[in-house]
mmCIF file of C-alpha atoms in Angstrom:
data_model
loop_
_atom_site.group_PDB
_atom_site.id
_atom_site.type_symbol
_atom_site.label_atom_id
_atom_site.label_comp_id
_atom_site.label_asym_id
_atom_site.label_seq_id
_atom_site.Cartn_x
_atom_site.Cartn_y
_atom_site.Cartn_z
ATOM 1 C CA MET A 1 -139.254 -2.031 -42.358
ATOM 2 C CA THR A 2 -139.603 1.109 -44.506
ATOM 3 C CA GLY A 3 -137.269 3.859 -45.690
ATOM 4 C CA PRO A 4 -133.718 3.218 -46.941
ATOM 5 C CA LEU A 5 -133.517 -0.081 -45.015
ATOM 6 C CA GLN A 6 -136.200 -1.655 -47.180
ATOM 7 C CA TRP A 7 -133.587 -2.180 -49.912
ATOM 8 C CA LEU A 8 -131.320 -4.258 -47.677
ATOM 9 C CA PRO A 9 -131.190 -8.041 -48.216
ATOM 10 C CA ASP A 10 -133.652 -9.953 -46.038
ATOM 11 C CA GLY A 11 -130.816 -11.543 -44.075
ATOM 12 C CA TRP A 12 -129.410 -8.150 -43.111
ATOM 13 C CA LYS A 13 -132.831 -6.874 -42.073
ATOM 14 C CA GLU A 14 -133.333 -9.978 -39.931
ATOM 15 C CA ARG A 15 -130.045 -9.355 -38.109
ATOM 16 C CA LEU A 16 -130.928 -5.691 -37.546
ATOM 17 C CA ARG A 17 -134.301 -6.634 -36.106
ATOM 18 C CA ARG A 18 -132.709 -9.115 -33.729
ATOM 19 C CA ARG A 19 -130.125 -6.582 -32.557
ATOM 20 C CA ALA A 20 -133.003 -4.191 -31.832
ATOM 21 C CA GLY A 21 -134.634 -6.868 -29.673
ATOM 22 C CA ALA A 22 -137.479 -7.628 -32.091
ATOM 23 C CA VAL A 23 -139.276 -10.975 -31.920
ATOM 24 C CA THR A 24 -138.626 -12.269 -35.443
ATOM 25 C CA LEU A 25 -139.882 -15.324 -37.300
ATOM 26 C CA GLY A 26 -136.397 -16.671 -37.843
ATOM 27 C CA ALA A 27 -135.500 -16.311 -34.172
ATOM 28 C CA ARG A 28 -138.637 -18.109 -32.989
ATOM 29 C CA LEU A 29 -138.152 -20.960 -35.484
ATOM 30 C CA GLU A 30 -134.584 -21.293 -34.246
ATOM 31 C CA ASN A 31 -135.951 -21.400 -30.715
ATOM 32 C CA LEU A 32 -138.053 -24.406 -31.717
ATOM 33 C CA ARG A 33 -134.958 -26.071 -33.176
ATOM 34 C CA ARG A 34 -132.960 -25.441 -29.994
ATOM 35 C CA ALA A 35 -135.805 -27.023 -28.019
ATOM 36 C CA GLY A 36 -135.321 -30.215 -30.031
ATOM 37 C CA PHE A 37 -137.980 -29.721 -32.731
ATOM 38 C CA ALA A 38 -136.816 -31.318 -35.997
ATOM 39 C CA PRO A 39 -139.738 -31.315 -38.454
ATOM 40 C CA GLY A 40 -139.722 -33.629 -41.428
ATOM 41 C CA ARG A 41 -142.776 -32.074 -43.122
ATOM 42 C CA ILE A 42 -143.763 -28.392 -43.122
ATOM 43 C CA VAL A 43 -146.849 -26.858 -44.759
ATOM 44 C CA ASP A 44 -146.923 -23.144 -45.641
ATOM 45 C CA ALA A 45 -150.591 -22.347 -46.336
ATOM 46 C CA GLY A 46 -150.931 -18.836 -47.670
ATOM 47 C CA ALA A 47 -147.399 -18.936 -49.064
ATOM 48 C CA TYR A 48 -147.801 -15.721 -51.111
ATOM 49 C CA ARG A 49 -144.245 -15.145 -52.412
ATOM 50 C CA GLY A 50 -142.499 -17.798 -50.344
ATOM 51 C CA ALA A 51 -140.776 -15.616 -47.724
ATOM 52 C CA TRP A 52 -142.049 -17.716 -44.798
ATOM 53 C CA SER A 53 -141.011 -20.926 -46.555
ATOM 54 C CA ALA A 54 -137.564 -19.480 -47.198
ATOM 55 C CA ALA A 55 -137.155 -18.723 -43.487
ATOM 56 C CA ALA A 56 -138.364 -22.208 -42.529
ATOM 57 C CA ALA A 57 -136.030 -23.852 -45.077
ATOM 58 C CA GLU A 58 -133.072 -21.960 -43.636
ATOM 59 C CA VAL A 59 -133.767 -23.137 -40.094
ATOM 60 C CA PHE A 60 -134.939 -26.660 -41.042
ATOM 61 C CA PRO A 61 -133.035 -27.483 -44.254
ATOM 62 C CA ARG A 62 -133.887 -31.206 -44.150
ATOM 63 C CA ALA A 63 -137.654 -30.711 -44.010
ATOM 64 C CA ALA A 64 -139.966 -31.297 -46.971
ATOM 65 C CA LEU A 65 -142.027 -28.180 -47.758
ATOM 66 C CA LEU A 66 -145.522 -27.909 -49.191
ATOM 67 C CA LEU A 67 -146.472 -24.387 -50.311
ATOM 68 C CA VAL A 68 -150.218 -23.750 -50.668
ATOM 69 C CA GLU A 69 -151.192 -20.558 -52.487
ATOM 70 C CA PRO A 70 -154.269 -19.806 -54.646
ATOM 71 C CA GLN A 71 -153.190 -16.546 -56.340
ATOM 72 C CA PRO A 72 -152.543 -17.280 -60.042
ATOM 73 C CA GLY A 73 -150.110 -14.362 -60.232
ATOM 74 C CA ARG A 74 -147.826 -15.984 -57.641
ATOM 75 C CA THR A 75 -147.582 -19.413 -59.287
ATOM 76 C CA ALA A 76 -144.505 -18.771 -61.447
ATOM 77 C CA GLU A 77 -142.586 -17.224 -58.562
ATOM 78 C CA LEU A 78 -143.412 -20.078 -56.211
ATOM 79 C CA GLU A 79 -142.572 -22.686 -58.823
ATOM 80 C CA ALA A 80 -139.178 -20.999 -59.182
ATOM 81 C CA PHE A 81 -138.759 -21.225 -55.404
ATOM 82 C CA CYS A 82 -139.552 -24.944 -55.547
ATOM 83 C CA ARG A 83 -137.001 -25.495 -58.290
ATOM 84 C CA SER A 84 -134.354 -23.892 -56.090
ATOM 85 C CA HIS A 85 -135.472 -25.966 -53.084
ATOM 86 C CA PRO A 86 -135.749 -29.611 -54.243
ATOM 87 C CA ALA A 87 -137.629 -30.637 -51.088
ATOM 88 C CA ALA A 88 -140.402 -28.089 -51.804
ATOM 89 C CA ARG A 89 -143.489 -28.317 -53.982
ATOM 90 C CA LEU A 90 -146.535 -26.164 -54.708
ATOM 91 C CA ARG A 91 -150.274 -26.806 -54.440
ATOM 92 C CA ALA A 92 -152.117 -23.981 -56.203
ATOM 93 C CA ALA A 93 -155.320 -23.855 -54.153
ATOM 94 C CA ALA A 94 -157.148 -22.098 -51.343
ATOM 95 C CA LEU A 95 -158.094 -23.855 -48.104
ATOM 96 C CA GLY A 96 -161.563 -24.052 -46.630
ATOM 97 C CA ARG A 97 -164.076 -26.116 -44.697
ATOM 98 C CA GLN A 98 -165.093 -28.144 -47.740
ATOM 99 C CA ARG A 99 -163.744 -28.891 -51.188
ATOM 100 C CA GLY A 100 -165.068 -26.953 -54.179
ATOM 101 C CA VAL A 101 -164.529 -23.734 -56.102
ATOM 102 C CA GLY A 102 -164.298 -20.316 -54.479
ATOM 103 C CA ARG A 103 -163.934 -16.675 -55.492
ATOM 104 C CA LEU A 104 -160.645 -15.112 -54.546
ATOM 105 C CA LEU A 105 -160.479 -11.332 -54.302
ATOM 106 C CA LEU A 106 -157.008 -10.367 -55.518
ATOM 107 C CA GLU A 107 -155.441 -7.758 -53.243
ATOM 108 C CA GLU A 108 -151.840 -9.009 -52.971
ATOM 109 C CA THR A 109 -151.084 -9.795 -49.288
ATOM 110 C CA ASN A 110 -154.762 -9.217 -48.440
ATOM 111 C CA SER A 111 -156.125 -11.580 -51.111
ATOM 112 C CA ARG A 112 -158.980 -13.600 -49.645
ATOM 113 C CA LEU A 113 -161.934 -15.815 -50.398
ATOM 114 C CA VAL A 114 -165.260 -13.971 -50.559
ATOM 115 C CA GLY A 115 -168.632 -15.529 -49.792
ATOM 116 C CA SER A 116 -171.560 -15.801 -52.170
ATOM 117 C CA GLY A 117 -173.338 -12.929 -50.419
ATOM 118 C CA GLN A 118 -170.411 -10.529 -50.822
ATOM 119 C CA ALA A 119 -169.664 -8.272 -53.778
ATOM 120 C CA PRO A 120 -167.049 -10.094 -55.882
ATOM 121 C CA GLY A 121 -165.006 -7.008 -56.772
ATOM 122 C CA ALA A 122 -163.266 -6.340 -60.043
ATOM 123 C CA GLY A 123 -160.250 -8.448 -59.091
ATOM 124 C CA ALA A 124 -162.049 -11.671 -58.103
ATOM 125 C CA VAL A 125 -161.116 -14.946 -59.812
ATOM 126 C CA SER A 126 -162.306 -18.527 -59.426
ATOM 127 C CA VAL A 127 -159.873 -20.832 -57.617
ATOM 128 C CA PRO A 128 -160.007 -24.420 -56.387
ATOM 129 C CA VAL A 129 -160.698 -24.803 -52.672
ATOM 130 C CA GLU A 130 -159.182 -27.788 -50.883
ATOM 131 C CA THR A 131 -159.506 -29.122 -47.350
ATOM 132 C CA LEU A 132 -156.591 -30.047 -45.126
ATOM 133 C CA ALA A 133 -158.339 -33.377 -44.565
ATOM 134 C CA ASP A 134 -157.853 -34.217 -48.257
ATOM 135 C CA LEU A 135 -154.748 -32.224 -49.130
ATOM 136 C CA LEU A 136 -152.367 -33.422 -46.396
ATOM 137 C CA PRO A 137 -152.680 -37.167 -47.103
ATOM 138 C CA GLU A 138 -152.819 -36.624 -50.879
ATOM 139 C CA GLU A 139 -149.510 -34.759 -50.784
ATOM 140 C CA GLY A 140 -147.893 -37.158 -48.308
ATOM 141 C CA PHE A 141 -147.835 -34.538 -45.534
ATOM 142 C CA CYS A 142 -149.844 -36.490 -43.004
ATOM 143 C CA PRO A 143 -148.442 -36.509 -40.391
ATOM 144 C CA CYS A 144 -147.459 -32.857 -40.631
ATOM 145 C CA ASP A 145 -144.938 -31.535 -38.127
ATOM 146 C CA LEU A 146 -145.453 -27.785 -38.677
ATOM 147 C CA LEU A 147 -148.534 -26.188 -40.229
ATOM 148 C CA LYS A 148 -148.527 -22.435 -40.906
ATOM 149 C CA LEU A 149 -151.801 -20.676 -41.778
ATOM 150 C CA ASP A 150 -152.007 -17.115 -43.112
ATOM 151 C CA LEU A 151 -155.298 -17.132 -45.004
ATOM 152 C CA GLN A 152 -156.663 -13.618 -44.509
ATOM 153 C CA GLY A 153 -159.644 -14.611 -42.433
ATOM 154 C CA HIS A 154 -160.125 -18.259 -43.470
ATOM 155 C CA GLU A 155 -157.825 -19.809 -40.881
ATOM 156 C CA LEU A 156 -160.737 -21.080 -38.781
ATOM 157 C CA GLU A 157 -162.471 -22.585 -41.817
ATOM 158 C CA ALA A 158 -159.249 -24.336 -42.826
ATOM 159 C CA LEU A 159 -158.845 -25.815 -39.339
ATOM 160 C CA GLN A 160 -162.478 -26.925 -39.304
ATOM 161 C CA GLY A 161 -161.874 -28.666 -42.625
ATOM 162 C CA ALA A 162 -158.865 -30.599 -41.346
ATOM 163 C CA GLY A 163 -160.815 -33.499 -39.866
ATOM 164 C CA ALA A 164 -158.719 -36.327 -38.456
ATOM 165 C CA ALA A 165 -155.622 -34.992 -40.254
ATOM 166 C CA LEU A 166 -155.367 -32.316 -37.537
ATOM 167 C CA ASP A 167 -154.660 -35.076 -35.014
ATOM 168 C CA GLN A 168 -151.397 -35.738 -36.865
ATOM 169 C CA VAL A 169 -150.113 -32.141 -36.705
ATOM 170 C CA GLU A 170 -147.635 -31.282 -33.952
ATOM 171 C CA VAL A 171 -147.171 -27.493 -34.263
ATOM 172 C CA ILE A 172 -149.523 -24.879 -35.764
ATOM 173 C CA MET A 173 -148.653 -21.247 -36.470
ATOM 174 C CA THR A 174 -151.704 -19.192 -37.379
ATOM 175 C CA GLU A 175 -152.672 -15.543 -37.698
ATOM 176 C CA VAL A 176 -155.287 -14.325 -35.203
ATOM 177 C CA SER A 177 -156.923 -11.010 -34.327
ATOM 178 C CA LEU A 178 -157.414 -9.434 -30.928
ATOM 179 C CA ILE A 179 -159.505 -6.611 -32.417
ATOM 180 C CA PRO A 180 -162.168 -7.615 -34.994
ATOM 181 C CA ILE A 181 -160.767 -5.634 -37.914
ATOM 182 C CA GLY A 182 -159.868 -7.185 -41.243
ATOM 183 C CA GLY A 183 -161.486 -10.604 -40.993
ATOM 184 C CA ALA A 184 -158.839 -12.751 -39.253
ATOM 185 C CA PRO A 185 -160.491 -14.984 -36.623
ATOM 186 C CA LEU A 186 -160.385 -13.820 -33.042
ATOM 187 C CA ALA A 187 -157.665 -15.338 -30.885
ATOM 188 C CA LEU A 188 -160.231 -16.772 -28.458
ATOM 189 C CA GLU A 189 -162.100 -18.606 -31.252
ATOM 190 C CA VAL A 190 -158.934 -20.241 -32.543
ATOM 191 C CA ALA A 191 -157.649 -21.061 -29.056
ATOM 192 C CA GLN A 192 -160.952 -22.692 -28.087
ATOM 193 C CA LEU A 193 -161.052 -24.828 -31.231
ATOM 194 C CA LEU A 194 -157.459 -25.966 -30.882
ATOM 195 C CA ASP A 195 -157.857 -26.587 -27.158
ATOM 196 C CA GLN A 196 -160.667 -28.993 -28.007
ATOM 197 C CA ARG A 197 -158.360 -30.702 -30.517
ATOM 198 C CA GLY A 198 -155.538 -31.176 -28.028
ATOM 199 C CA PHE A 199 -153.293 -28.128 -28.560
ATOM 200 C CA ARG A 200 -151.847 -25.580 -26.158
ATOM 201 C CA LEU A 201 -150.605 -22.039 -26.828
ATOM 202 C CA TYR A 202 -146.803 -22.068 -26.920
ATOM 203 C CA ASP A 203 -145.533 -18.790 -28.373
ATOM 204 C CA ILE A 204 -146.672 -15.427 -29.785
ATOM 205 C CA LEU A 205 -144.899 -13.440 -32.495
ATOM 206 C CA GLY A 206 -145.535 -11.033 -35.358
ATOM 207 C CA HIS A 207 -147.231 -8.330 -33.269
ATOM 208 C CA ASN A 208 -149.182 -5.764 -35.314
ATOM 209 C CA TYR A 209 -150.640 -2.674 -33.639
ATOM 210 C CA ARG A 210 -153.379 -0.447 -34.984
ATOM 211 C CA PRO A 211 -152.414 3.227 -35.513
ATOM 212 C CA ARG A 212 -155.456 4.587 -33.662
ATOM 213 C CA ASP A 213 -154.223 3.731 -30.154
ATOM 214 C CA ARG A 214 -151.306 1.310 -30.636
ATOM 215 C CA ALA A 215 -153.502 -1.487 -29.311
ATOM 216 C CA LEU A 216 -152.480 -4.999 -30.334
ATOM 217 C CA TRP A 217 -154.481 -5.866 -33.441
ATOM 218 C CA GLN A 218 -153.053 -9.090 -34.847
ATOM 219 C CA ALA A 219 -150.368 -11.611 -34.003
ATOM 220 C CA ASP A 220 -149.200 -15.066 -34.993
ATOM 221 C CA PHE A 221 -150.039 -17.646 -32.351
ATOM 222 C CA LEU A 222 -148.021 -20.832 -32.184
ATOM 223 C CA PHE A 223 -149.843 -23.867 -30.793
ATOM 224 C CA VAL A 224 -148.267 -27.197 -29.833
ATOM 225 C CA ARG A 225 -149.957 -30.545 -29.331
ATOM 226 C CA ARG A 226 -150.135 -31.363 -25.640
ATOM 227 C CA ASP A 227 -148.216 -34.635 -25.980
ATOM 228 C CA SER A 228 -145.338 -32.959 -27.860
ATOM 229 C CA ALA A 229 -141.836 -33.218 -26.435
ATOM 230 C CA LEU A 230 -141.735 -29.420 -26.662
ATOM 231 C CA LEU A 231 -144.042 -29.306 -23.627
ATOM 232 C CA ALA A 232 -142.409 -32.108 -21.664
ATOM 233 C CA SER A 233 -140.425 -29.880 -19.278
ATOM 234 C CA ALA A 234 -141.808 -27.471 -16.683
ATOM 235 C CA SER A 235 -138.340 -26.456 -15.467
ATOM 236 C CA TRP A 236 -137.347 -22.782 -15.327
ATOM 237 C CA ALA A 237 -133.707 -23.290 -16.353
#
């Protein structure tokens, strides 16, 4: 939201979006809660400045939160968030298919890991790379009830590095692309992988359209494990 409204508190902006009929993060998380979803452990991978975690903590105040964010410049801010939310803690790392060290190109919300064959850029720094297979049990977040991934193109690699830990995740929210611009994995690729691992598409939010033709470019897809109680009913009302 730009213009004068950008200075409004986040809570006010959320209410304005809902009144306008927008599909907001807070509203969709509340929809999960109304459906009976009560997560005990939530992972925010690609936490950036903690806005998603703040929204999740408001809807699910009893849940433990693990924020995963590799940008060194965001550490102090996220640590402050964790101090104000006793059930939250930070893991300063990137996620990938295997554990190691990666190069992170620093571009604020578009910060991303770059491969060895890519130009590193002036703002690239070395960061630890973890796998969900290791990180979730090490942090005590296995099982994980809600896993959010916003990794600027490395969502598929993170899922492929989850191993058996993915079998203990109930709900996944991940960024996908419908048009191959910007590096986020294509929706079909993610859906096929998660279908093979026992998940079904449940909800879509966060629609972003490209200026060229207002075609849908990116969205956040929410997947639910097939044996979840969220999928137990096929009733209309």
